[in-house]
Coordinates of C-alpha atoms and ligand atoms in Angstrom, one line a residue:
M1345 CA -52.3 -26.7 99.9
K1346 CA -54.8 -28.0 97.4
P1347 CA -54.5 -31.6 96.1
L1348 CA -52.6 -32.5 92.9
T1349 CA -52.2 -35.8 91.1
L1350 CA -48.9 -37.1 89.7
G1351 CA -48.7 -39.8 87.0
T1352 CA -45.7 -41.8 86.2
A1353 CA -44.6 -42.3 82.6
G1354 CA -41.7 -44.0 80.8
H1355 CA -40.6 -47.2 79.0
I1356 CA -41.0 -50.6 80.7
D1357 CA -38.3 -51.5 83.2
H1358 CA -37.1 -48.0 83.5
G1359 CA -37.8 -48.1 87.2
K1360 CA -41.2 -46.3 87.6
T1361 CA -42.6 -48.7 90.2
A1362 CA -39.3 -49.0 92.1
L1363 CA -39.1 -45.2 92.2
I1364 CA -42.6 -44.9 93.6
R1365 CA -41.7 -47.5 96.2
A1366 CA -38.6 -45.5 97.1
L1367 CA -40.6 -42.3 97.4
T1368 CA -43.7 -43.6 99.2
G1369 CA -42.9 -47.1 100.6
V1370 CA -45.8 -48.5 98.6
D1371 CA -45.4 -51.3 96.1
T1372 CA -47.9 -50.5 93.4
D1373 CA -47.4 -53.9 91.7
R1374 CA -49.9 -55.6 93.9
L1375 CA -51.5 -58.2 91.6
P1376 CA -50.0 -61.7 91.9
E1377 CA -49.4 -61.7 88.1
E1378 CA -47.5 -58.4 88.4
Q1379 CA -45.4 -59.8 91.2
A1380 CA -44.7 -63.0 89.4
R1381 CA -43.8 -61.4 86.1
G1382 CA -42.1 -58.3 87.7
I1383 CA -44.0 -55.9 85.4
S1384 CA -46.9 -53.5 86.0
I1385 CA -50.1 -54.5 84.2
E1386 CA -52.7 -52.4 86.0
L1387 CA -52.7 -48.9 87.4
G1388 CA -51.2 -48.6 90.8
Y1389 CA -51.8 -45.9 93.4
A1390 CA -49.9 -44.3 96.3
S1391 CA -49.8 -41.1 98.3
L1392 CA -46.5 -39.1 98.3
A1393 CA -45.6 -36.6 101.0
L1394 CA -43.3 -33.8 99.8
P1395 CA -40.9 -31.7 102.0
S1396 CA -43.2 -28.7 101.8
G1397 CA -46.0 -30.7 103.4
R1398 CA -47.8 -31.1 100.1
R1399 CA -49.2 -34.5 99.4
L1400 CA -49.5 -35.8 95.9
S1401 CA -51.9 -38.5 94.7
V1402 CA -49.8 -40.9 92.6
V1403 CA -50.9 -43.0 89.7
D1404 CA -48.2 -45.6 88.6
V1405 CA -48.8 -46.7 85.0
P1406 CA -47.5 -49.7 83.1
G1407 CA -44.8 -49.1 80.6
H1408 CA -45.3 -52.1 78.3
E1409 CA -46.3 -51.2 74.8
R1410 CA -49.3 -53.5 75.0
F1411 CA -50.6 -51.5 77.9
V1412 CA -50.4 -48.0 76.5
R1413 CA -54.2 -47.8 76.7
T1414 CA -54.0 -48.5 80.4
M1415 CA -51.4 -45.8 80.7
V1416 CA -53.7 -43.3 79.0
A1417 CA -56.6 -44.2 81.3
G1418 CA -54.2 -43.6 84.3
A1419 CA -52.7 -40.4 82.9
T1420 CA -56.1 -38.7 82.2
G1421 CA -56.8 -36.2 84.9
I1422 CA -53.3 -36.0 86.3
D1423 CA -51.8 -32.6 86.9
L1424 CA -48.1 -33.4 86.5
F1425 CA -45.8 -36.2 85.3
L1426 CA -42.9 -38.1 86.7
M1427 CA -41.1 -39.4 83.5
T1428 CA -38.4 -42.1 84.1
I1429 CA -35.5 -42.7 81.7
A1430 CA -33.1 -45.5 82.7
A1431 CA -29.4 -44.4 82.8
D1432 CA -28.4 -47.6 81.2
D1433 CA -31.0 -47.6 78.4
G1434 CA -31.8 -44.0 77.5
V1435 CA -34.9 -42.8 75.6
M1436 CA -36.9 -45.8 74.2
P1437 CA -40.1 -46.2 72.2
Q1438 CA -42.6 -45.8 75.1
T1439 CA -40.6 -42.9 76.5
R1440 CA -41.6 -41.1 73.3
E1441 CA -45.1 -42.6 73.2
H1442 CA -45.8 -41.6 76.7
A1443 CA -44.5 -38.2 76.0
A1444 CA -46.9 -37.9 73.1
V1445 CA -49.8 -39.0 75.3
L1446 CA -48.9 -36.4 77.9
E1447 CA -48.7 -33.8 75.2
A1448 CA -52.1 -34.8 73.9
L1449 CA -53.5 -34.7 77.4
G1450 CA -52.1 -31.2 77.9
V1451 CA -49.9 -32.3 80.8
R1452 CA -46.9 -30.1 80.3
T1453 CA -45.5 -29.8 83.9
G1454 CA -43.4 -32.5 85.5
V1455 CA -40.0 -33.9 86.4
V1456 CA -37.7 -36.3 84.6
A1457 CA -36.0 -38.9 86.8
V1458 CA -32.9 -40.5 85.2
T1459 CA -33.1 -43.8 87.1
K1460 CA -30.6 -46.6 87.9
S1461 CA -27.8 -44.1 88.3
D1462 CA -26.0 -46.9 90.3
L1463 CA -25.8 -49.0 87.1
A1464 CA -24.6 -46.4 84.5
D1465 CA -23.4 -42.9 84.2
P1466 CA -26.6 -40.8 83.9
E1467 CA -24.9 -38.1 81.8
V1468 CA -26.2 -39.3 78.3
A1469 CA -29.7 -39.9 79.5
L1470 CA -29.8 -36.4 81.2
I1471 CA -28.9 -34.9 77.8
E1472 CA -31.6 -36.9 76.1
A1473 CA -34.0 -35.8 78.8
S1474 CA -33.3 -32.2 78.2
E1475 CA -33.8 -32.6 74.4
L1476 CA -37.2 -34.3 74.9
F1477 CA -38.4 -32.4 78.0
G1478 CA -36.5 -29.2 77.9
D1479 CA -38.9 -27.3 80.2
S1480 CA -38.7 -29.9 83.0
E1481 CA -36.0 -30.4 85.7
A1482 CA -34.1 -33.7 85.3
V1483 CA -32.7 -35.5 88.3
A1484 CA -30.4 -38.5 88.4
V1485 CA -31.6 -41.1 91.0
S1486 CA -31.1 -44.6 92.2
A1487 CA -34.0 -46.5 93.8
R1488 CA -31.5 -49.0 94.9
T1489 CA -29.0 -46.8 96.8
G1490 CA -31.4 -43.9 97.5
E1491 CA -29.1 -41.5 95.7
G1492 CA -30.9 -38.4 94.4
I1493 CA -34.3 -39.3 95.9
D1494 CA -34.3 -36.2 98.2
D1495 CA -33.4 -34.0 95.2
L1496 CA -36.2 -35.6 93.3
R1497 CA -38.7 -34.8 96.1
A1498 CA -37.5 -31.2 96.1
A1499 CA -37.9 -31.0 92.3
L1500 CA -41.4 -32.4 92.5
D1501 CA -42.2 -29.7 95.1
R1502 CA -41.0 -27.0 92.8
A1503 CA -42.9 -28.4 89.8
S1504 CA -46.1 -28.8 92.0
A1505 CA -45.9 -25.2 93.1
T1506 CA -46.4 -24.1 89.4
V1507 CA -49.6 -26.1 88.8
A1508 CA -53.1 -24.9 89.6
S1509 CA -55.2 -27.5 91.5
R1510 CA -58.5 -28.7 90.0
A1511 CA -59.9 -27.9 93.5
D1512 CA -59.6 -24.2 92.7
A1513 CA -62.6 -24.3 90.4
T1514 CA -65.0 -24.5 93.3
D1515 CA -68.3 -24.1 91.5
S1516 CA -68.0 -26.9 89.0
P1517 CA -70.2 -30.0 89.6
A1518 CA -68.4 -33.3 90.4
R1519 CA -66.9 -35.4 87.6
L1520 CA -65.0 -38.6 88.1
H1521 CA -64.0 -40.9 85.3
V1522 CA -64.0 -44.4 86.8
D1523 CA -60.8 -46.4 86.5
R1524 CA -61.5 -49.3 88.9
V1525 CA -64.6 -51.0 90.2
F1526 CA -64.7 -53.6 93.0
T1527 CA -66.7 -54.8 96.0
I1528 CA -65.8 -54.7 99.6
R1529 CA -67.7 -57.2 101.7
G1530 CA -70.3 -55.5 103.7
A1531 CA -69.9 -52.2 101.8
G1532 CA -70.9 -53.1 98.3
T1533 CA -69.8 -51.4 95.1
V1534 CA -66.7 -49.2 95.3
V1535 CA -65.3 -47.2 92.3
T1536 CA -62.1 -45.2 92.1
G1537 CA -60.8 -42.5 89.9
T1538 CA -59.1 -39.2 89.7
L1539 CA -61.7 -36.5 90.6
W1540 CA -61.6 -34.0 87.7
S1541 CA -63.8 -31.4 89.2
G1542 CA -66.1 -30.6 92.1
E1543 CA -66.4 -32.5 95.3
I1544 CA -67.9 -35.8 96.3
G1545 CA -69.2 -36.3 99.8
R1546 CA -71.2 -38.8 101.8
G1547 CA -74.9 -38.7 101.1
D1548 CA -74.5 -37.1 97.6
E1549 CA -76.8 -38.1 94.9
L1550 CA -74.8 -38.8 91.7
G1551 CA -75.5 -39.8 88.1
V1552 CA -73.6 -42.5 86.2
L1553 CA -73.1 -41.6 82.6
P1554 CA -73.6 -42.6 79.8
E1555 CA -76.3 -44.9 81.2
G1556 CA -78.0 -42.2 83.3
R1557 CA -78.5 -44.4 86.4
R1558 CA -78.8 -42.6 89.8
V1559 CA -76.7 -43.6 92.8
R1560 CA -76.1 -42.4 96.4
V1561 CA -72.7 -42.0 98.0
R1562 CA -72.3 -44.2 101.1
G1563 CA -68.8 -43.2 101.9
V1564 CA -65.7 -41.6 100.4
Q1565 CA -62.0 -42.4 101.0
V1566 CA -58.8 -40.7 99.9
H1567 CA -55.8 -43.0 100.0
D1568 CA -57.4 -45.4 102.4
A1569 CA -58.6 -42.8 104.9
P1570 CA -62.3 -42.0 105.2
V1571 CA -63.2 -38.3 104.6
D1572 CA -66.6 -36.5 104.7
R1573 CA -66.0 -34.7 101.4
A1574 CA -63.2 -35.0 98.9
P1575 CA -62.2 -32.1 96.6
A1576 CA -61.0 -32.4 93.1
G1577 CA -57.4 -33.0 92.1
Q1578 CA -56.8 -36.3 93.8
R1579 CA -57.5 -40.0 93.8
V1580 CA -60.9 -40.8 95.3
A1581 CA -62.6 -44.1 96.2
V1582 CA -66.4 -43.8 96.4
N1583 CA -68.7 -46.4 98.0
L1584 CA -72.0 -46.4 96.1
A1585 CA -75.5 -47.5 97.0
G1586 CA -78.0 -48.4 94.4
I1587 CA -75.7 -50.0 91.9
A1588 CA -74.3 -53.5 91.5
V1589 CA -70.6 -54.1 90.7
D1590 CA -71.5 -55.3 87.2
E1591 CA -73.6 -52.2 86.4
I1592 CA -70.6 -49.8 86.3
E1593 CA -67.2 -50.2 84.7
R1594 CA -64.0 -48.4 83.8
G1595 CA -64.8 -45.6 81.4
D1596 CA -68.2 -44.7 83.1
V1597 CA -68.4 -41.2 84.6
L1598 CA -69.8 -40.2 88.0
V1599 CA -71.4 -36.7 87.8
G1600 CA -72.7 -34.4 90.5
A1601 CA -76.1 -32.6 90.6
G1602 CA -76.3 -29.7 88.2
T1603 CA -73.8 -31.1 85.8
E1604 CA -74.2 -30.1 82.2
V1605 CA -72.1 -33.0 80.7
R1606 CA -74.1 -35.5 78.7
A1607 CA -73.3 -38.6 76.7
S1608 CA -72.3 -37.8 73.2
Y1609 CA -71.6 -39.7 70.0
R1610 CA -70.0 -36.7 68.3
V1611 CA -67.6 -34.0 69.2
D1612 CA -66.0 -31.2 67.2
A1613 CA -62.3 -31.0 68.2
E1614 CA -59.1 -29.3 67.5
L1615 CA -56.5 -32.0 66.9
E1616 CA -52.8 -32.1 66.4
F1617 CA -50.9 -35.1 64.9
A1618 CA -47.2 -36.1 64.9
A1619 CA -45.5 -35.5 61.6
E1620 CA -46.6 -38.1 59.0
A1621 CA -49.3 -39.4 61.5
E1622 CA -52.0 -37.1 60.1
P1623 CA -55.0 -39.4 59.5
E1624 CA -57.0 -39.2 56.3
H1625 CA -60.5 -37.9 56.1
G1626 CA -62.8 -40.8 57.1
S1627 CA -60.1 -42.9 58.9
R1628 CA -61.2 -45.1 61.7
V1629 CA -59.2 -44.5 64.9
Q1630 CA -59.3 -45.2 68.6
I1631 CA -60.3 -42.2 70.7
H1632 CA -59.4 -42.1 74.4
H1633 CA -61.4 -39.7 76.6
G1634 CA -61.3 -39.9 80.3
T1635 CA -60.9 -43.6 81.1
R1636 CA -63.0 -44.6 78.1
E1637 CA -61.8 -45.6 74.7
A1638 CA -64.0 -45.9 71.6
P1639 CA -63.5 -46.4 67.9
A1640 CA -64.4 -43.4 65.8
R1641 CA -64.3 -42.0 62.3
L1642 CA -62.5 -38.7 61.8
A1643 CA -64.2 -36.2 59.4
W1644 CA -61.9 -33.4 58.4
L1645 CA -63.5 -30.0 58.8
G1646 CA -60.5 -27.9 57.5
G1647 CA -57.3 -26.8 59.2
R1648 CA -56.8 -28.5 62.5
F1649 CA -60.5 -29.1 63.1
W1650 CA -62.2 -32.5 62.9
Q1651 CA -65.5 -34.0 63.7
V1652 CA -65.1 -37.1 65.7
R1653 CA -67.9 -39.6 65.1
L1654 CA -67.8 -42.2 67.8
E1655 CA -69.1 -45.8 67.9
R1656 CA -69.9 -45.7 71.6
P1657 CA -70.7 -42.6 73.6
I1658 CA -68.2 -40.6 75.6
V1659 CA -69.1 -38.0 78.2
P1660 CA -67.3 -34.8 77.1
A1661 CA -67.2 -31.2 78.1
A1662 CA -65.7 -28.4 76.1
G1663 CA -62.0 -28.2 76.8
D1664 CA -61.6 -31.9 77.6
R1665 CA -58.6 -33.6 76.1
L1666 CA -58.7 -36.5 73.6
V1667 CA -55.9 -38.9 72.7
V1668 CA -56.1 -40.4 69.1
R1669 CA -54.5 -43.7 68.6
R1670 CA -54.2 -45.9 65.5
I1671 CA -56.2 -49.1 65.8
A1672 CA -53.7 -51.5 64.1
P1673 CA -50.9 -51.5 64.6
P1674 CA -51.6 -49.5 67.8
D1675 CA -49.7 -46.3 68.1
T1676 CA -50.4 -42.8 69.4
L1677 CA -51.1 -40.5 66.5
G1678 CA -51.9 -37.3 68.4
G1679 CA -54.7 -35.6 70.2
G1680 CA -56.2 -32.3 71.2
R1681 CA -59.2 -30.8 72.8
V1682 CA -63.0 -30.8 72.5
L1683 CA -64.4 -27.6 71.2
D1684 CA -68.1 -28.6 70.9
P1685 CA -69.1 -31.6 73.0
R1686 CA -72.5 -32.1 71.2
P1687 CA -72.4 -30.8 67.7
R1688 CA -74.8 -31.8 65.0
R1689 CA -73.5 -34.0 62.3
H1690 CA -72.0 -31.7 59.7
G1691 CA -69.2 -31.5 57.2
P1692 CA -66.9 -28.6 56.5
S1693 CA -68.3 -25.2 55.6
R1694 CA -67.2 -21.6 56.0
D1695 CA -69.7 -21.1 58.9
V1696 CA -68.4 -24.3 60.7
L1697 CA -64.8 -23.1 60.4
A1698 CA -65.6 -19.6 61.7
R1699 CA -67.5 -21.1 64.6
L1700 CA -64.7 -23.5 65.5
E1701 CA -62.1 -20.8 65.3
R1702 CA -64.2 -18.7 67.7
L1703 CA -64.5 -21.7 70.1
A1704 CA -60.7 -22.4 69.8
R1705 CA -60.0 -18.8 70.8
G1706 CA -62.2 -19.3 73.9
E1707 CA -64.8 -16.9 72.7
A1708 CA -68.3 -17.3 73.9
P1709 CA -69.9 -20.2 72.2
E1710 CA -73.2 -20.0 70.5
P1711 CA -76.1 -21.5 72.5
T1712 CA -75.1 -25.1 72.0
G1713 CA -72.1 -24.8 74.2
R1714 CA -71.5 -26.0 77.8
G1715 CA -74.3 -24.0 79.3
R1716 CA -77.2 -25.8 77.7
P1717 CA -78.8 -29.1 78.0
A1718 CA -78.2 -31.6 75.3
P1719 CA -80.1 -30.7 72.1
R1720 CA -82.7 -33.4 71.5
T1721 CA -82.8 -32.8 67.8
P1722 CA -80.2 -31.1 65.6
S1723 CA -82.7 -28.4 64.8
E1724 CA -82.5 -27.2 68.4
A1725 CA -78.8 -27.1 68.4
R1726 CA -78.4 -23.5 67.4
P1727 CA -80.6 -20.7 66.0
P1728 CA -81.6 -21.4 62.5
E1729 CA -79.3 -19.9 59.9
P1730 CA -81.0 -17.8 57.4
L1731 CA -82.1 -20.1 54.6
P1732 CA -83.3 -19.1 51.1
S1733 CA -87.0 -19.3 50.7
S1734 CA -86.6 -22.1 48.1
A1735 CA -84.8 -24.2 50.8
L1736 CA -87.6 -23.4 53.3
A1737 CA -90.1 -24.5 50.7
L1738 CA -88.2 -27.7 50.3
E1739 CA -88.2 -28.3 54.0
Q1740 CA -91.9 -27.9 54.1
R1741 CA -92.2 -30.4 51.3
L1742 CA -90.0 -32.9 53.2
R1743 CA -92.0 -32.3 56.4
E1744 CA -95.3 -33.0 54.7
A1745 CA -93.9 -36.1 53.0
G1746 CA -93.2 -37.5 56.5
V1747 CA -92.2 -41.2 56.3
E1748 CA -92.0 -41.2 52.5
P1749 CA -89.8 -38.3 51.3
P1750 CA -89.0 -37.9 47.6
I1751 CA -85.7 -39.3 46.5
D1752 CA -82.8 -36.8 46.4
S1753 CA -82.5 -36.8 42.6
E1754 CA -86.0 -35.2 42.4
L1755 CA -84.8 -32.3 44.6
D1756 CA -82.7 -29.2 44.2
A1757 CA -79.2 -30.3 45.3
G1758 CA -78.3 -26.8 46.5
D1759 CA -81.4 -26.4 48.7
L1760 CA -81.0 -29.8 50.1
A1761 CA -77.3 -29.2 51.0
A1762 CA -78.3 -25.9 52.7
L1763 CA -81.0 -27.7 54.7
R1764 CA -78.6 -30.4 55.7
D1765 CA -75.9 -27.9 56.8
A1766 CA -78.5 -26.2 58.8
G1767 CA -79.5 -29.4 60.5
R1768 CA -83.0 -29.3 59.0
A1769 CA -82.7 -32.3 56.8
I1770 CA -81.0 -35.6 57.8
R1771 CA -79.5 -38.0 55.3
V1772 CA -81.0 -41.4 56.1
S1773 CA -79.7 -43.4 53.1
K1774 CA -77.7 -42.8 50.0
A1775 CA -80.7 -41.3 48.2
L1776 CA -83.0 -40.2 51.0
H1777 CA -83.3 -37.2 53.3
Y1778 CA -85.9 -36.7 56.1
Q1779 CA -87.0 -33.5 57.6
V1780 CA -85.5 -33.4 61.1
D1781 CA -88.7 -33.2 63.1
A1782 CA -90.4 -35.9 61.0
L1783 CA -87.4 -38.2 61.7
A1784 CA -87.5 -37.5 65.4
D1785 CA -91.2 -38.4 65.3
I1786 CA -90.4 -41.7 63.5
R1787 CA -87.7 -42.4 66.1
G1788 CA -90.2 -41.9 68.9
R1789 CA -92.6 -44.3 67.2
L1790 CA -89.9 -46.9 66.7
I1791 CA -88.9 -46.7 70.4
E1792 CA -92.5 -47.0 71.5
L1793 CA -93.1 -50.0 69.2
A1794 CA -89.9 -51.7 70.5
K1795 CA -91.0 -51.2 74.1
R1796 CA -94.4 -52.7 73.4
N1797 CA -92.7 -55.5 71.7
G1798 CA -90.2 -56.8 74.2
G1799 CA -87.4 -54.4 73.3
A1800 CA -87.0 -55.2 69.6
V1801 CA -88.7 -54.6 66.2
T1802 CA -88.4 -56.4 62.8
L1803 CA -88.5 -54.7 59.4
A1804 CA -92.1 -56.0 58.8
Q1805 CA -93.3 -54.6 62.2
L1806 CA -91.9 -51.2 61.5
R1807 CA -93.3 -51.2 58.0
D1808 CA -96.7 -51.9 59.4
E1809 CA -96.4 -49.4 62.2
L1810 CA -95.5 -46.7 59.7
S1811 CA -97.9 -47.9 57.0
T1812 CA -95.2 -47.7 54.5
S1813 CA -93.2 -49.8 52.1
R1814 CA -90.3 -52.1 52.8
K1815 CA -87.9 -49.7 51.1
F1816 CA -88.6 -46.8 53.5
A1817 CA -88.7 -49.1 56.6
Q1818 CA -85.4 -50.6 55.7
A1819 CA -83.7 -47.3 55.1
L1820 CA -85.0 -46.0 58.5
L1821 CA -83.9 -49.1 60.4
E1822 CA -80.4 -49.0 58.9
H1823 CA -80.2 -45.4 59.9
F1824 CA -81.3 -46.0 63.5
D1825 CA -78.9 -49.0 63.7
S1826 CA -76.0 -46.7 62.6
E1827 CA -77.2 -44.0 65.0
K1828 CA -77.0 -46.6 67.8
V1829 CA -80.7 -46.3 68.7
T1830 CA -81.0 -50.0 67.8
I1831 CA -78.6 -52.8 67.2
R1832 CA -79.2 -55.5 64.6
R1833 CA -79.4 -59.1 65.8
G1834 CA -80.5 -61.3 62.9
D1835 CA -84.0 -60.1 61.9
D1836 CA -84.4 -58.1 65.1
H1837 CA -83.4 -54.6 65.7
V1838 CA -82.9 -54.4 69.4
L1839 CA -83.4 -51.2 71.3
R1840 CA -80.2 -50.2 73.0
R1841 CA -80.3 -49.3 76.6
S1842 CA -78.2 -46.2 75.8
A1843 CA -80.4 -45.2 72.9
P1844 CA -79.6 -41.5 72.3
Ligands
GDP1393 N1 -29.9 -51.2 90.0 C1 -31.0 -50.6 90.0 N2 -32.1 -51.3 89.6 C2 -33.3 -50.7 89.5 C3 -33.5 -49.4 89.9 N3 -34.8 -49.1 89.7 C4 -35.4 -50.2 89.3 N4 -34.5 -51.2 89.2 C5 -34.8 -52.5 88.7 O1 -35.3 -52.5 87.4 C6 -36.3 -53.4 87.1 C7 -37.6 -52.7 86.6 O2 -38.0 -51.8 87.6 P1 -39.6 -51.4 87.7 O3 -39.7 -50.4 88.8 O4 -40.4 -52.6 87.8 O5 -39.8 -50.7 86.3 P2 -41.1 -50.1 85.6 O6 -41.5 -51.1 84.5 O7 -40.7 -48.8 85.0 O8 -42.1 -50.0 86.7 C8 -36.5 -54.1 88.5 O9 -35.8 -55.3 88.5 C9 -36.0 -53.1 89.5 O10 -35.5 -53.8 90.6 C10 -32.3 -48.7 90.3 O11 -32.3 -47.5 90.6 N5 -31.1 -49.3 90.3
MG1394 MG1 -44.0 -50.6 86.8

């Protein structure tokens, strides 16, 4: 039987950790602070044997409202849920919020445990459970007396039998979203996570994204037992050579050879929001993908489609799930799935909508989909759309203008919009557009200059390098700061290590 991963869910104090202990013998609250306060703070892990012989990897999540972000990191990559609702408390705010997170992550299979059946009649909570999770079995249990625990194991077996294992997709390269990093004396850096796809084995060469570092696998463990190779669908601990413990963190992604995933600051996505939680165009939200979270702006593209513009890169593939949360006060708004992991920057248009509808239906993407390396410039992202000859003439004019393009008000607004939609002209400031290849060339010169110059440039240095005026140099630097090529530190614009 192929491996599966189970994640707990439910309001704080509804007995998640006690139930995992009753099922597995493992106390997942292992931090001194967790033991002292009697609450889960970090993710906990255990291995659960079922009557059929199937073994589930278990991720026990914290229920406290302050730790929903940790819950999301733990729930990402799970195959089924174990939702707890306490018989004496019923459905509470994080019962609903965790349900929303599971929905956003596309985790629809699981079992509800109505816990603490020794303290109160479980009847009311069982009814609430069926209202909220009508498709799932609900079982009354007591971790204290052991009542119902065997029934729960059987229900978990039945639910597991209906889920496909991630190990079934045998030809996909390895992908593991890191959720813990630590060192073991004598072994070095160890990372853990739920293996989303592929296999990881001793001796493998892996990449660490978004940084792009190369590492080698010294050893692999699954629930404390060493294995040669671990297939997807379970918790995996990987001992890495070639990387220090402070060079990798939760949110980073280990990828196998041949992977097509890349770091990306933008995705086109299909998103769904709870009633009255629909964000406005341009809102700033928190995006959770894998074990990473990043602030982002949401640009509405029409219907249920949005462009997500991130402030730090994620490592997405088409079909990946996103959770969208409000930044303040934190709350889960909704989520959905990535349709295009590396789109150009664009607004709404008829073509964009048609393309996203196609991707949402699972029809073959145009050449910028999964199967291609990351486009280096937007112009490579897809075959050029037919442009009117007046727009082509404008493009030629912008190309020749190079570093010093004419201001927008001197240009035909329609042709300019067409060029921008086609990814041939890039808005660099309120009143300036650059031809895309000219801008890529300038970016290359900026990066070269910064490298010659100890990793940073000033406005005056870029102005001299490009033999231009302060006005153009300033617009360009602000653009590259906002594109995360550089970051401003006083007068310096420092080249980012992750410069796209
Ligand atoms: N009487 C009784 N107490 C329980 C049961 N399950 C958990 N508890 C208690 O409820 C409290 C919270 O349990 P815990 O597992 O830490 O909840 P979590 O926050 O959902 O992980 C602890 O004091 C447990 O001992 C149960 O089935 N019966
Ligand atoms: Mg707990």
